Structure formats: C-alpha cells, structure tokens
XYZ file of C-alpha atoms in Angstrom:
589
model
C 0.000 0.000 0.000
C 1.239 3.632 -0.752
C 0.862 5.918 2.214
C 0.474 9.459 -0.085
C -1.585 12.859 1.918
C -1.593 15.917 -0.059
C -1.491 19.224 2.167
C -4.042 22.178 2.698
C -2.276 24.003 0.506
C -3.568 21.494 -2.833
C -7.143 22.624 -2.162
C -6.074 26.610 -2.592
C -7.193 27.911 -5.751
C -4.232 28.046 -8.156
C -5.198 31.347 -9.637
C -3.929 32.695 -5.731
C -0.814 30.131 -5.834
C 2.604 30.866 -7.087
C 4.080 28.348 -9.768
C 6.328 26.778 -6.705
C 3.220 26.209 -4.552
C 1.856 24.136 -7.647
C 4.857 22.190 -8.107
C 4.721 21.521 -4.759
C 1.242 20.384 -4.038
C 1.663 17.796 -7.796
C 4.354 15.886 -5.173
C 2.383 14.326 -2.121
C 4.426 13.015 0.991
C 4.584 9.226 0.330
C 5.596 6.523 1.622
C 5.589 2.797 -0.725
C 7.478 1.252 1.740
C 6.931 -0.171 4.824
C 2.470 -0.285 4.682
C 1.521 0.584 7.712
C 0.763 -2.360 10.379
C 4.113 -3.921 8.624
C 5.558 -7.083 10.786
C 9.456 -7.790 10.297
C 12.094 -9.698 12.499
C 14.824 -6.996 11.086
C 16.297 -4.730 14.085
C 15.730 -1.968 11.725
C 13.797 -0.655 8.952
C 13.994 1.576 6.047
C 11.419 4.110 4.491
C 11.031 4.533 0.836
C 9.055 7.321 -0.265
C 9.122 10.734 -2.234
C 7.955 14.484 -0.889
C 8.319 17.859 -3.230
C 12.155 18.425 -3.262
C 11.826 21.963 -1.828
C 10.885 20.991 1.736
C 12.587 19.300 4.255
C 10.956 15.932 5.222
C 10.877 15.015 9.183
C 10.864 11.387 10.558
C 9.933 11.789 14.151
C 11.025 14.903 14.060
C 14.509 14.640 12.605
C 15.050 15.647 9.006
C 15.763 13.019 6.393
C 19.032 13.649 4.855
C 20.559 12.783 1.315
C 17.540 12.786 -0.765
C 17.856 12.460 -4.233
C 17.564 15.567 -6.770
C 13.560 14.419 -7.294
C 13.368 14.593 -3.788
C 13.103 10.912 -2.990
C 14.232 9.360 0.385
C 14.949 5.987 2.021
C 16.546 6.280 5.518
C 16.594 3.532 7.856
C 15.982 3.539 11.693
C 16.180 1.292 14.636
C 12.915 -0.777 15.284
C 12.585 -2.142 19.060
C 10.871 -5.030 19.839
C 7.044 -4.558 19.793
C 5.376 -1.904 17.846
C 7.058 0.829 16.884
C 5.704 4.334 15.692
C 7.128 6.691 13.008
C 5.489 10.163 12.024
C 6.532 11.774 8.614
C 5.784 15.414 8.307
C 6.430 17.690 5.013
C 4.662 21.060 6.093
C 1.017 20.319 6.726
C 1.263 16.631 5.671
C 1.921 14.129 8.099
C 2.003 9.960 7.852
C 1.529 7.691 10.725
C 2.979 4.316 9.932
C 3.283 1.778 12.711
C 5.808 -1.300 12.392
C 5.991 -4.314 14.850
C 9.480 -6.196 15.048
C 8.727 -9.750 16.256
C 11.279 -11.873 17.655
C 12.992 -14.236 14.899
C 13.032 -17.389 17.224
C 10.261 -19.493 19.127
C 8.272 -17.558 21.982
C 7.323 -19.410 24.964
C 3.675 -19.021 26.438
C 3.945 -16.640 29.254
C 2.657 -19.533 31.672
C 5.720 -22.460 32.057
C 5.215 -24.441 28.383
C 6.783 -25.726 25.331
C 7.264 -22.830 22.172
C 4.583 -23.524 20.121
C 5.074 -26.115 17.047
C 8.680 -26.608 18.685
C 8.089 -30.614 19.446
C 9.456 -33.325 17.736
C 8.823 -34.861 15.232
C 5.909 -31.972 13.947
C 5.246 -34.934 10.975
C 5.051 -38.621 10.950
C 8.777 -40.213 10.512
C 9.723 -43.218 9.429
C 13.444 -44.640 9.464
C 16.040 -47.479 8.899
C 17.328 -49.121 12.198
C 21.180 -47.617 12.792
C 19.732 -43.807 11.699
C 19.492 -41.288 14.576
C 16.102 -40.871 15.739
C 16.548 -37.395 17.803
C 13.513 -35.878 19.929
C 13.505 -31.916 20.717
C 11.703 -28.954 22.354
C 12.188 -25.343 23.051
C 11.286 -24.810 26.812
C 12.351 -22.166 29.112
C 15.755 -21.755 30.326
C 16.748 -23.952 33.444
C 13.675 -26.291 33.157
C 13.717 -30.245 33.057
C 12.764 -31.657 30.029
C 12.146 -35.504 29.234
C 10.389 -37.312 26.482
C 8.850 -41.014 26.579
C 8.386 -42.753 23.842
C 7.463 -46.546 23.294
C 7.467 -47.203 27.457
C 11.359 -45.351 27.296
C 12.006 -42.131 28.769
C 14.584 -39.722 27.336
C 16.366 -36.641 29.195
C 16.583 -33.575 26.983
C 19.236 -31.495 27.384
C 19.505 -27.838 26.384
C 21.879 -27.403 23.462
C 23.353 -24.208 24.740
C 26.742 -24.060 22.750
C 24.502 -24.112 18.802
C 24.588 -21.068 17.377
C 21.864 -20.027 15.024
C 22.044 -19.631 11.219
C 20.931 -16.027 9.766
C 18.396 -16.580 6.770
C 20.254 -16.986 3.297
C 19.571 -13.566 1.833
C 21.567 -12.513 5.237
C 24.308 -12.965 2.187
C 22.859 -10.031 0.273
C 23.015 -7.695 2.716
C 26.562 -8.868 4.316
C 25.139 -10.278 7.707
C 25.507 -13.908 7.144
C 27.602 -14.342 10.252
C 26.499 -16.876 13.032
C 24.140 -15.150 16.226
C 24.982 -16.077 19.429
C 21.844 -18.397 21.031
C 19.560 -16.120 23.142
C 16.165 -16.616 24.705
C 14.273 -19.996 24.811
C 16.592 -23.162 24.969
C 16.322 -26.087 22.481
C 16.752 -29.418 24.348
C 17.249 -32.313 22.488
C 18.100 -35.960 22.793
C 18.934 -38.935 20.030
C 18.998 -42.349 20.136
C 19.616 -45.111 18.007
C 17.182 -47.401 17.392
C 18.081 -51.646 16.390
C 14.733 -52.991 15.935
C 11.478 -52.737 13.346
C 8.206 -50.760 15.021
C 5.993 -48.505 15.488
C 7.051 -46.486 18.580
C 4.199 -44.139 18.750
C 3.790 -40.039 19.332
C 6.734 -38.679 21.994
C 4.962 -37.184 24.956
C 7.098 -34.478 26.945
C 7.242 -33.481 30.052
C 8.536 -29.774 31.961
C 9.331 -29.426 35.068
C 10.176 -25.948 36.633
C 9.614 -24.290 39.889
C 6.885 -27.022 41.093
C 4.911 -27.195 38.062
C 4.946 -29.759 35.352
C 3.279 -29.400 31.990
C 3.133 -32.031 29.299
C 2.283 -32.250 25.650
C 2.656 -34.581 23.145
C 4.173 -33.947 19.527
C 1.811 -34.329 16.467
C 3.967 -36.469 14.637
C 4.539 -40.571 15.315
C 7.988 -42.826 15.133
C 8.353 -45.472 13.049
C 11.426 -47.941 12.328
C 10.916 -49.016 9.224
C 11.839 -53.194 8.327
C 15.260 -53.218 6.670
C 13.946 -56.455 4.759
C 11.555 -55.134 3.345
C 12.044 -53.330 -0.191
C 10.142 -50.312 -1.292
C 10.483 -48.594 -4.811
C 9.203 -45.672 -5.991
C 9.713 -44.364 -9.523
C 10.367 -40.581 -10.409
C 6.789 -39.092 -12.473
C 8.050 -35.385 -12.337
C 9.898 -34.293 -15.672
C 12.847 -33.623 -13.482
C 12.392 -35.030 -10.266
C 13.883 -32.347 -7.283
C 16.395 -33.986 -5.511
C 17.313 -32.492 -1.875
C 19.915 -32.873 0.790
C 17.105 -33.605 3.518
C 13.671 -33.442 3.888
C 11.685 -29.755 3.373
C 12.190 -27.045 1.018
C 15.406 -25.604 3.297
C 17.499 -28.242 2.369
C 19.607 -27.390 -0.763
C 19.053 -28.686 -3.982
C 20.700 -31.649 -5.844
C 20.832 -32.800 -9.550
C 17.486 -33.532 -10.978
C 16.208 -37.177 -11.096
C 15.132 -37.794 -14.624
C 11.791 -38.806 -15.601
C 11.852 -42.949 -14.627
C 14.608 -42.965 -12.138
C 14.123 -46.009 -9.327
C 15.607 -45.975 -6.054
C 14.414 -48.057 -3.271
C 12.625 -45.632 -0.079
C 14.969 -45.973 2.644
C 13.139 -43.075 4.781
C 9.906 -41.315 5.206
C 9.497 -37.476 7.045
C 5.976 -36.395 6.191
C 5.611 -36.013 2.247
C 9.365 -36.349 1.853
C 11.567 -39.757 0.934
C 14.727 -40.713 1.432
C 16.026 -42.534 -1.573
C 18.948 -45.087 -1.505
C 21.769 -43.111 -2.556
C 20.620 -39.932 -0.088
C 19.068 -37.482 -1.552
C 15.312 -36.450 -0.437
C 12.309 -36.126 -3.157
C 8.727 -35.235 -2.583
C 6.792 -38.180 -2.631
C 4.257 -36.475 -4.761
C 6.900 -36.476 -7.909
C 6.790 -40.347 -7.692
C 5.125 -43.511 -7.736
C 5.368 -46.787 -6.284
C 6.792 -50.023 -8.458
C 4.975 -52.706 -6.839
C 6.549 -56.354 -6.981
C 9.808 -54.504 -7.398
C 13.960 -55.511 -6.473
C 16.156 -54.006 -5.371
C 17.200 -51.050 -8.334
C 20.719 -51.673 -8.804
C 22.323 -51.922 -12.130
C 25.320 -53.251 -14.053
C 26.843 -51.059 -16.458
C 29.279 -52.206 -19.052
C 29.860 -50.375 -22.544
C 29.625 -46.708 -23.319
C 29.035 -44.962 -26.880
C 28.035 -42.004 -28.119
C 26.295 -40.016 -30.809
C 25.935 -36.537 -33.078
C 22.578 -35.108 -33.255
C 22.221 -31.432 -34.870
C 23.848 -29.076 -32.112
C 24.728 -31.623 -28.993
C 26.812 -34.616 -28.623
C 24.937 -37.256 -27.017
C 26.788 -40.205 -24.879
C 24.428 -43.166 -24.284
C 24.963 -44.994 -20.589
C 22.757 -48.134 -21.410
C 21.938 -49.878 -17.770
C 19.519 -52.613 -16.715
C 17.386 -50.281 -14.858
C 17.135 -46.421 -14.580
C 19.463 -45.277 -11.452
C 19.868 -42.022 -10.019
C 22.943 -39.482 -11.106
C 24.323 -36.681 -9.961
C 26.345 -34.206 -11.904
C 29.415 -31.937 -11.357
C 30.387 -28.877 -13.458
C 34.310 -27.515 -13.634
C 35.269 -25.041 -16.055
C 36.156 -27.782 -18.778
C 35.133 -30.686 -17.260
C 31.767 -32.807 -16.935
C 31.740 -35.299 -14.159
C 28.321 -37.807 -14.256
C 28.199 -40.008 -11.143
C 25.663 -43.413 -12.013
C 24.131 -44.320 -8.099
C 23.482 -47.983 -7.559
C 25.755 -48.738 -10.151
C 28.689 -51.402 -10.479
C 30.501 -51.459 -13.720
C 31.676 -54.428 -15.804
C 33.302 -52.024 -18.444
C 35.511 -53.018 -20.766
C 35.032 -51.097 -24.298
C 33.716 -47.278 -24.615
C 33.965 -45.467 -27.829
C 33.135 -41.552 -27.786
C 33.196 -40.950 -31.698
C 35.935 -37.598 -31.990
C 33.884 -34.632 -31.969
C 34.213 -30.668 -31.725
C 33.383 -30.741 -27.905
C 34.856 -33.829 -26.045
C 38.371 -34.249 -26.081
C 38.202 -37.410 -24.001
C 36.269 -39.450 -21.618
C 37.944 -40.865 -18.614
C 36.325 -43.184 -16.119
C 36.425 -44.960 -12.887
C 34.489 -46.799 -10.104
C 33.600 -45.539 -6.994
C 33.091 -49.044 -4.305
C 30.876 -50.029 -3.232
C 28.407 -49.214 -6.051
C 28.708 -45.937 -8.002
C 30.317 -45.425 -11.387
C 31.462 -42.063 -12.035
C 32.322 -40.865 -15.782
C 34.674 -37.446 -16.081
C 34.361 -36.089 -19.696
C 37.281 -33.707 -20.383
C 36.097 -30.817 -22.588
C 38.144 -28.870 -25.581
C 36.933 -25.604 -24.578
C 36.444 -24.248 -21.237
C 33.063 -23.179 -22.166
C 29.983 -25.066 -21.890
C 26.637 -24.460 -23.362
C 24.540 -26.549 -21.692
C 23.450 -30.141 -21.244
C 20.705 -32.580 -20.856
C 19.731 -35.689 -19.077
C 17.111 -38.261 -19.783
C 16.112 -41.612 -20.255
C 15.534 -43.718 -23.082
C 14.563 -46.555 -21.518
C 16.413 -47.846 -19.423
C 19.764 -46.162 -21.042
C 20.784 -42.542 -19.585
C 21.023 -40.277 -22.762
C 23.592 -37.314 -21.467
C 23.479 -34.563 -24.378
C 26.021 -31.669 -24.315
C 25.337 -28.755 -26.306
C 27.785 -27.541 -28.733
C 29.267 -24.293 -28.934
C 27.236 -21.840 -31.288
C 29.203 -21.006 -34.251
C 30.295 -17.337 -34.408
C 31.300 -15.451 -37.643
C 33.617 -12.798 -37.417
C 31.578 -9.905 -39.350
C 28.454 -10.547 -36.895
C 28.931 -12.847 -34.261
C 25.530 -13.343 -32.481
C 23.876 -14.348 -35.944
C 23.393 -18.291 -35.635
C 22.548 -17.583 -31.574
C 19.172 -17.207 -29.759
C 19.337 -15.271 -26.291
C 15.951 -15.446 -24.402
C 15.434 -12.197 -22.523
C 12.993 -12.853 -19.576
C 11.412 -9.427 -18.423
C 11.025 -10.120 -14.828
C 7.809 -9.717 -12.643
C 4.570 -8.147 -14.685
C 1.052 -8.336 -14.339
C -0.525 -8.393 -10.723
C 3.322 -9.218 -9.647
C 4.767 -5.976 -9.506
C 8.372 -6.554 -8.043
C 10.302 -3.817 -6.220
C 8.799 -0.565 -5.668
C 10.508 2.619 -6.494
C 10.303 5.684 -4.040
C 7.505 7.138 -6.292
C 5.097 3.883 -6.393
C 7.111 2.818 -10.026
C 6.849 -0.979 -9.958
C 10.122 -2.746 -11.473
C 7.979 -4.481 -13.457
C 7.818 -1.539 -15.669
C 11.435 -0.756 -16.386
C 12.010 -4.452 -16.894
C 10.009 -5.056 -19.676
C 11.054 -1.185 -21.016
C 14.811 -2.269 -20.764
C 13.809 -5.553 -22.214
C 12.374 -4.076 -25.229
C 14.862 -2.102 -25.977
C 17.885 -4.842 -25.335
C 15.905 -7.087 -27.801
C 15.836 -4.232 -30.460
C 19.821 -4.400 -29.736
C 20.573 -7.533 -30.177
C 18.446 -8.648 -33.221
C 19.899 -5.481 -34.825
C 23.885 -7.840 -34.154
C 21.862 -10.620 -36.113
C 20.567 -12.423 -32.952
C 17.024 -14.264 -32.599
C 15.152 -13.249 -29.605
C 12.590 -14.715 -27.781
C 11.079 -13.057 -25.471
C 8.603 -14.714 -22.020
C 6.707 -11.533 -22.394
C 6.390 -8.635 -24.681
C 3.503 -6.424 -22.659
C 2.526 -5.686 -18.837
C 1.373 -9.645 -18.380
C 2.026 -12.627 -15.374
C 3.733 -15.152 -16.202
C 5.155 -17.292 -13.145
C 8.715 -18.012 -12.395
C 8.740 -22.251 -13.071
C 6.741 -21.215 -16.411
C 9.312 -19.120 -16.908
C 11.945 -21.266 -16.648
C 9.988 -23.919 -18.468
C 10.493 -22.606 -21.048
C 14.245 -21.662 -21.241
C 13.848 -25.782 -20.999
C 11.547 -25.986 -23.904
C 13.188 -22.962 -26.408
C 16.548 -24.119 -25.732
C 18.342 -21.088 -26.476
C 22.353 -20.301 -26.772
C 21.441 -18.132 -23.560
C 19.598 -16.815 -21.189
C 19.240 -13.571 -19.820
C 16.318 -12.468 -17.050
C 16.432 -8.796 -16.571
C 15.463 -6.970 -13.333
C 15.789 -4.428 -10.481
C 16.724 -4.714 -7.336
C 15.680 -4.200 -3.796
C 16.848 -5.592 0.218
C 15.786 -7.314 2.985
C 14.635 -5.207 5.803
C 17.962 -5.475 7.030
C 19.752 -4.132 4.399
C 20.823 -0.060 3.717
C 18.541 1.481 0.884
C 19.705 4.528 0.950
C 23.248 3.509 0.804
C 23.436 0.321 -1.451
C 23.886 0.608 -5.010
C 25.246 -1.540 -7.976
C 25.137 -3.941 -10.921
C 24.362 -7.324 -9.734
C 24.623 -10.955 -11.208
C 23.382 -14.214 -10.300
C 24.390 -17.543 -11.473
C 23.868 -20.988 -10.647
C 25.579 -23.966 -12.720
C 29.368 -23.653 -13.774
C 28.440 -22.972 -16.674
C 26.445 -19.256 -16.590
C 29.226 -18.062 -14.225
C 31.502 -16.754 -16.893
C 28.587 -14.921 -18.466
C 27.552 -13.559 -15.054
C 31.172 -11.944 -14.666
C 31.660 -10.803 -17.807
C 28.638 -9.080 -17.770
C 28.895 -7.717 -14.700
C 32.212 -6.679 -14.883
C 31.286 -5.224 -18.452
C 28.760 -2.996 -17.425
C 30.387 -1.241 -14.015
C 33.341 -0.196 -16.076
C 31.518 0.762 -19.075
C 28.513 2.803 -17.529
C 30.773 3.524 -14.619
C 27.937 2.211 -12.018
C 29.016 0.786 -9.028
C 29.163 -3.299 -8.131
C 27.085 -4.659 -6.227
C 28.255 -7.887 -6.819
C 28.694 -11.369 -8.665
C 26.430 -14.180 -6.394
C 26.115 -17.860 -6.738
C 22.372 -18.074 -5.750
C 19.707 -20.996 -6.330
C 16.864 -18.753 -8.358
C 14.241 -20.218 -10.471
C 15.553 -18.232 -13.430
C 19.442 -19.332 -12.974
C 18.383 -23.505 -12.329
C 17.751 -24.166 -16.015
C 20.600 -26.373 -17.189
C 19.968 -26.144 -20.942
C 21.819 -23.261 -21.598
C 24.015 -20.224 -19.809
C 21.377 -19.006 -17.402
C 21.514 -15.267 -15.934
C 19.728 -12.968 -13.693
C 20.642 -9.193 -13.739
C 19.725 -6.894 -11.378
C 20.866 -3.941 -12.901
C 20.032 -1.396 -10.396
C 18.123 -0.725 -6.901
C 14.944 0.646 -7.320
C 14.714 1.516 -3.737
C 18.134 3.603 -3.623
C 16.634 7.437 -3.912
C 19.801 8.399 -6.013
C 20.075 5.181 -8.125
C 16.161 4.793 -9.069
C 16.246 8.017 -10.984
C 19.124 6.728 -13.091
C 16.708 3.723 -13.521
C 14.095 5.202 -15.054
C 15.840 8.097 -17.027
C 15.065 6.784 -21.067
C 18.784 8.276 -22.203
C 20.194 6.055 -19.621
C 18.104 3.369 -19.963
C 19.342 3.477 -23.892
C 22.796 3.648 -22.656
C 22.470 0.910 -20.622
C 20.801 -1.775 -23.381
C 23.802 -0.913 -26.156
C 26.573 -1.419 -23.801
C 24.762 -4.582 -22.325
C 24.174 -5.813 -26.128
C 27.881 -5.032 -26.820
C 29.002 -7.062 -23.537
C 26.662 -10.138 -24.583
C 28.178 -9.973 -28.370
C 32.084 -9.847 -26.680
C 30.970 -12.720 -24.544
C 29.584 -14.821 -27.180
C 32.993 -14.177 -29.286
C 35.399 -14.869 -26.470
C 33.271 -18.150 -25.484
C 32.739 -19.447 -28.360
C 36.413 -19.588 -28.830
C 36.669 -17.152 -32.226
C-alpha cells in the first residue's frame, strides 16, 4: 500500500498560488514502503518514499538527509521489539505508519510451556534401524525436560553451545555471520534405534519451579523393516532432488523422468532414496513387486545429433545421477551402479576431447568427460529406456563480421502483471522498467543478427517455473532475465547501489562476470556484486542461465538513473555489446 496525503495548501485555488506552490502540491508526501501495520524480524527498517524536493521531510522529528535531486528518500531507523511508531511530516502533511518487530526465534507461552510447534517430530517419521532418531523442544531456560516414547524415557538437554544460522539472503546484505543463542533453549536428545516398530507419538514433560506441563508432539515414530524393499519411480519431468527433507534443504541434480531408487526413509511427504538425496513423494510412484534397483553397467558410446553430442549410458534399470560442473570438465556419477566395463567409444567430436572413467566401491560409477573448450553451453539428461542419454550442447558457431547471428538469447522481463516486483520511491513498480529495458535490449541484439525470444512482450504474469519452463523448452544459446533490485529489511537502501549478477551452474558463471564486470566499467555504475544463488531463473541447465539486477529501485539516487530513457538506452547498447564480446570470447573465435 502507498501511504500518499496531499497538504491544505492542494485545495487553494491556483489562480492565488505561485508556480512553486503548484509544483509543490503535484508531489504528495509518500511513503511505498513499509504499509503501515508492517511485521518484520529486522532490528531496523527503512522508508522509501518521495515528498516535493523543496521541503525538508521530518521522521519523528529529525530531518531526512541525502535525498535524491527528485526529492526521494529511504533512511533507515532502529525498530525495538514490539510496535514501533514513526510520524513523517512535510509542512502540513503528516504519515503515521506503525511497524511491529517480532522476535525471529520461538516464543514461549507466558505460563511455564513448550514454544509452540517446537516438538518433535511436527510430521510422521519413518526410518532405517542404525539412523538417529533425535527428539527436541524449546522450553524455558533452566527447566527439566524428558520425552517417553514406546514405554522409554529420554532426558533432553539444552543445546546451549549451537549457534543459530541467519536466513540466506543474510548474504545479500553482508550479515551472514552466526548469532549467538539467546532466549528460549532447544533441548534435544537422540537415540539409536536396532529394531522394526511402530514407537508411537513422543509425549514431553517440563518441570520448573513445582509445576509440570506435558504435551505430546503431532507427529509418530516409526522404524521401518530393513527387509523389506520399497520402490518408488520418479513421475516429475525432473524429479527435485534435496539434501534432507523440506524445502530448506539445498538442492541436488534432478532425477530424470523414470529414475528407481528403493525408499529408505519417510518425514511427512518427503523420501529418502537409496543413494541420499530427499524427493517429494508427490513427484513419484510406487513399483509394486519390485527388487532391489541396482544396475550393471558395461559399454559406453556415443552419438551426433544437430547441435549436442549425445553419450548413451545403457543400464539394466534407470538409477539415479548426480552431476558436477568444472570449467572444462563434466563429471556424471551413475548411483546404484557397479561397472563391468571393458570397451567405450566416444566418436571424436568438436566438444569432447576425451572421456575418462572410474568406479567408486561399493556401487557408483562415475564418468569425467574432459572438454576442448572451457566453455559449456549446456546439457541434458534423460532416459531412453532404461539407457541414460547425457546430451552436451555444442558451442554456437560465431562469424567474425556478426557474431551473435546463428545464436538465440531469451530475454525474460522479470515480474509483470498483478506481480509488480520492487517498488521505487515514487510507487514505479520494477515491473515496468524491466520489460522497457527488455524491449529495448531485444531491439539491440536482433539489430547484431541475434534471434530473440522473449517470455513476455507487454505488462502480463507469467510465473517463475513457467518461466523457466520454457528456457527448458526454447533451448536457447542463452539466457538472460532482466530486473531491479531491492533488500531485505535489514539491508541499507539509501546507501546500497550496484550492478548485480546471479548464477547458478558452472556454466552461466563466466557470463555472469563478464557481464557484470562489463557494465560497471563501461557505464561507470558501481558493483554490487557477482552471487552464486539458487533462483528459479538461474536452475535451467539447458543453456548459460543469468539474472541481472541492474540497479536498486529503492536507492533514492540510483532509481532516478533507472528510469531516465537516455540512460536506460545507454544501458541496453553497452549490455548488447558485452553479450556480443561474450559470445565471441566463449565461443572460442
């Protein structure tokens, strides 16, 4: 919501009202930034907004310094926990906007309790016998804490010495460091259990100062039969792999459509498969009647089809993989897996200079393909079959007099529609000088003999996994998705500034640097910075995959260089010069 009160001196009739008195009543105090009634767990907060230039603008009384020429603003003040209450004035106009900083951990019940949701298991787990099974709570400091479970009673102790992880876009705004425990304790205790059963819902128990609550968790224990051999098969396109069960947990290679691994553990919706990895259980299916999924592998050929090289892994039954990117290296590691390889042939080709191979005991094989160039342009996995089809893409081919003709570049105009993206000081949503810079940049780079396609041409939603859908589908040389920045609560608006670029596979981060590095020197902008980051819009592993953030629309200064058309212009020729340089210098000319 955009807080914006025009003063007394708007209703005035302007044939009494100098020309400055206009000017000033067309530019109401504002605020797009935080609504009012806004909830954070940031120890501060910043205020982006816009008032006539003219006038000094107050926050509680103090005047807002360094505001930009247009007279926007975006300082940042301590918040204290509770509601806090901030009064902008600008002559007669005046803005109330309250903003509540909640504390980022679990909050006890002010009688003696457990933290709400804070007992373990929250969701029904199942696991092998040998895993750790461990029960926890968050209870008040000082308290005695004890679980029973399956007629066996468990002391909890408080874990006093773990620090606790900052969120990961702590990264963006340089606060990633570990904070120091404070407030409720976590007590927690594991155990290992030997034997097959169902071992019921934990019920806990507090003691402190004479009185004893108990609760019991939601979710029930299970230790799953060793013997017993469940196998699910991956339905999803591209099944998303994890390193443990929820949407925290950071993402693995993509299972391809048919993969089998047997279920070794269950935590609510997730599954653990055999070789480690966690997958939804709603991207798979059960193989009834099946053994265990493990595969011999002996030989290895390959293939040309127009634009990739294609090696062919043909197994007994589809296992899963994982892959490893290096600058000119591929590394493909078969799960499940024992080799009885004596023959591969990888026919000579433009891209593969040689395969080398080797087993990992007990049961992976793992398959290093040493590349030509140190460029790569994007691969594929799938199965045919029961035979793992790896396809790498080969470089585009680049003529001297115009070398993006041949290419296709997909710009993706972020945001649009109802999804509006960052807002600039004066309500401008970044939506808007997306798709303008997009426009333009597409204009640029079909004029250096490029195709362009484009995931949206005109103020219209399109979501994010559509989005990178179809990068997947197109299958361009690259991929570009254009946008404006903005920060965590955390962060420093009125001081943070730059050209930014995400990447995400090995092979986008050349692009990302160059880019970057491109565009600071040659609009002489400052950096904001070059991130690894695990974005929708970076994943896609068909082809060089970018996000730019080219600017932050919430820095007073920097927004107005945003949205100025001469510098918007400047902007899309030197980018469309740095993407043409890259494409040379990749492409090995």
């Amino acid at each position: 919501m955009v807080h914006q009160v025009w003063g007394a001196a708007a209703l005035v009739g302007l044939a009494t009202v100098g020309l400055a008195a206009i000017a000033r009543a067309q530019v109401p105090l504002q605020v797009v930034y935080p609504p009012d009634g806004h909830q954070t767990t940031a120890a501060q907060i910043f205020f982006i907004g816009t008032a006539a230039a003219d006038q000094p603008v107050l926050l509680n009384g103090e005047p807002i310094d360094n505001r930009s020429e247009a007279g926007h603003f975006a300082p940042s003040r301590p918040l204290d926990l509770g509601p806090n209450t901030f009064t902008l004035t600008q002559g007669d106009q005046t803005l109330e906007i309250t903003v509540t900083r909640v504390d980022s951990g679990s909050v006890l019940p002010e009688t003696p309790g457990f933290a709400e949701g804070s007992l373990v298991p929250a969701v029904d787990l199942a696991y092998q016998p040998g895993d750790w099974v461990c029960l926890g709570a968050v209870a008040p400091a000082q308290a005695t804490v004890t679980a029973t479970l399956a007629g066996q009673t468990y002391t909890l102790l408080p874990q006093a010495n773990r620090a606790t992880l900052p969120p990961n876009s702590a990264v963006l705004t340089d606060q990633a460091n570990p904070i120091a425990t404070a407030g409720p304790s976590r007590y927690e205790s594991c155990f290992m259990a030997e034997t097959p059963a169902t071992l019921g819902q934990p019920l806990y128990r507090l003691s402190q100062g004479g009185t004893t609550v108990t609760a019991e968790a939601s979710g029930t224990v299970s230790i799953l039969n060793p013997n017993a051999i469940e196998v699910v098969e991956v339905t999803a396109a591209a099944g998303v792999a994890r390193t443990g069960p929820s949407t925290d947990y950071s993402r693995l290679t993509p299972l391809p459509q048919g993969t089998r691994a047997r279920v070794t553990a269950r935590q609510g919706d997730w599954l653990r498969l055999d070789y480690g990895g966690w997958i939804r259980a709603s991207e798979t299916e059960a193989v009834a009647g099946a053994g265990l999924p493990r595969s011999l592998i002996r030989g290895v050929t390959s293939r040309q089809v127009p634009g990739w090289t294609e090696i062919l892994f043909p197994l007994q039954v589809p296992v899963p993989v994982t892959v490893q990117q290096d600058t000119d290296t591929f590394t493909l590691t078969l799960h499940n897996t024992v080799p009885q390889t004596d023959t591969i042939f990888v026919a000579a080709a433009a891209l593969i200079g040689r395969l080398d191979w080797h087993p990992v005991l007990p049961d992976q094989a793992q398959y290093r393909i040493r590349l030509k160039t140190p460029q790569q342009w994007g691969y594929q996995l799938r199965y045919e079959g029961t035979t793992l089809v790896l396809s790498l893409r080969q470089p585009p081919p680049v003529q001297a007099a115009q070398p993006l003709a041949g290419t296709t570049i997909l710009i993706d105009p972020g945001h649009g529609g109802e999804e509006l993206g960052a807002l600039g000081p004066d309500g401008t949503p970044e939506k808007t000088p997306n798709l303008d810079v997009s426009l333009l940049l597409q204009a640029a780079l079909e004029a250096r003999g490029a195709r362009v396609i484009m995931t949206r041409t005109d103020d219209s939603f399109l979501g994010v996994n559509d989005r990178a859908l179809q990068i997947a589908q197109d299958q361009p040389t690259l991929a570009l998705s254009i946008h404006y920045n903005a920060l965590p609560d955390s962060g420093d608006a009125e001081n943070t500034a730059g050209i930014g670029a995400f990447w995400f596979h090995t092979q986008a981060h050349s692009l990302a640097q160059f880019l970057h590095d491109y565009l600071v020197v040659e609009l002489d902008r400052p950096s904001y910075g070059v991130f690894w980051n695990n974005l929708a819009l970076t994943r896609p592993h068909v082809a060089p995959s970018v996000l730019l953030e080219l600017g932050f629309m919430i820095n007073p200064n920097e927004f107005e260089w945003i949205v100025n058309p001469q510098e918007q212009a400047r902007l899309v020729e030197v980018l469309a010069e740095g993407v043409e340089l890259w494409v040379r210098q990749a492409a090995g000319e």
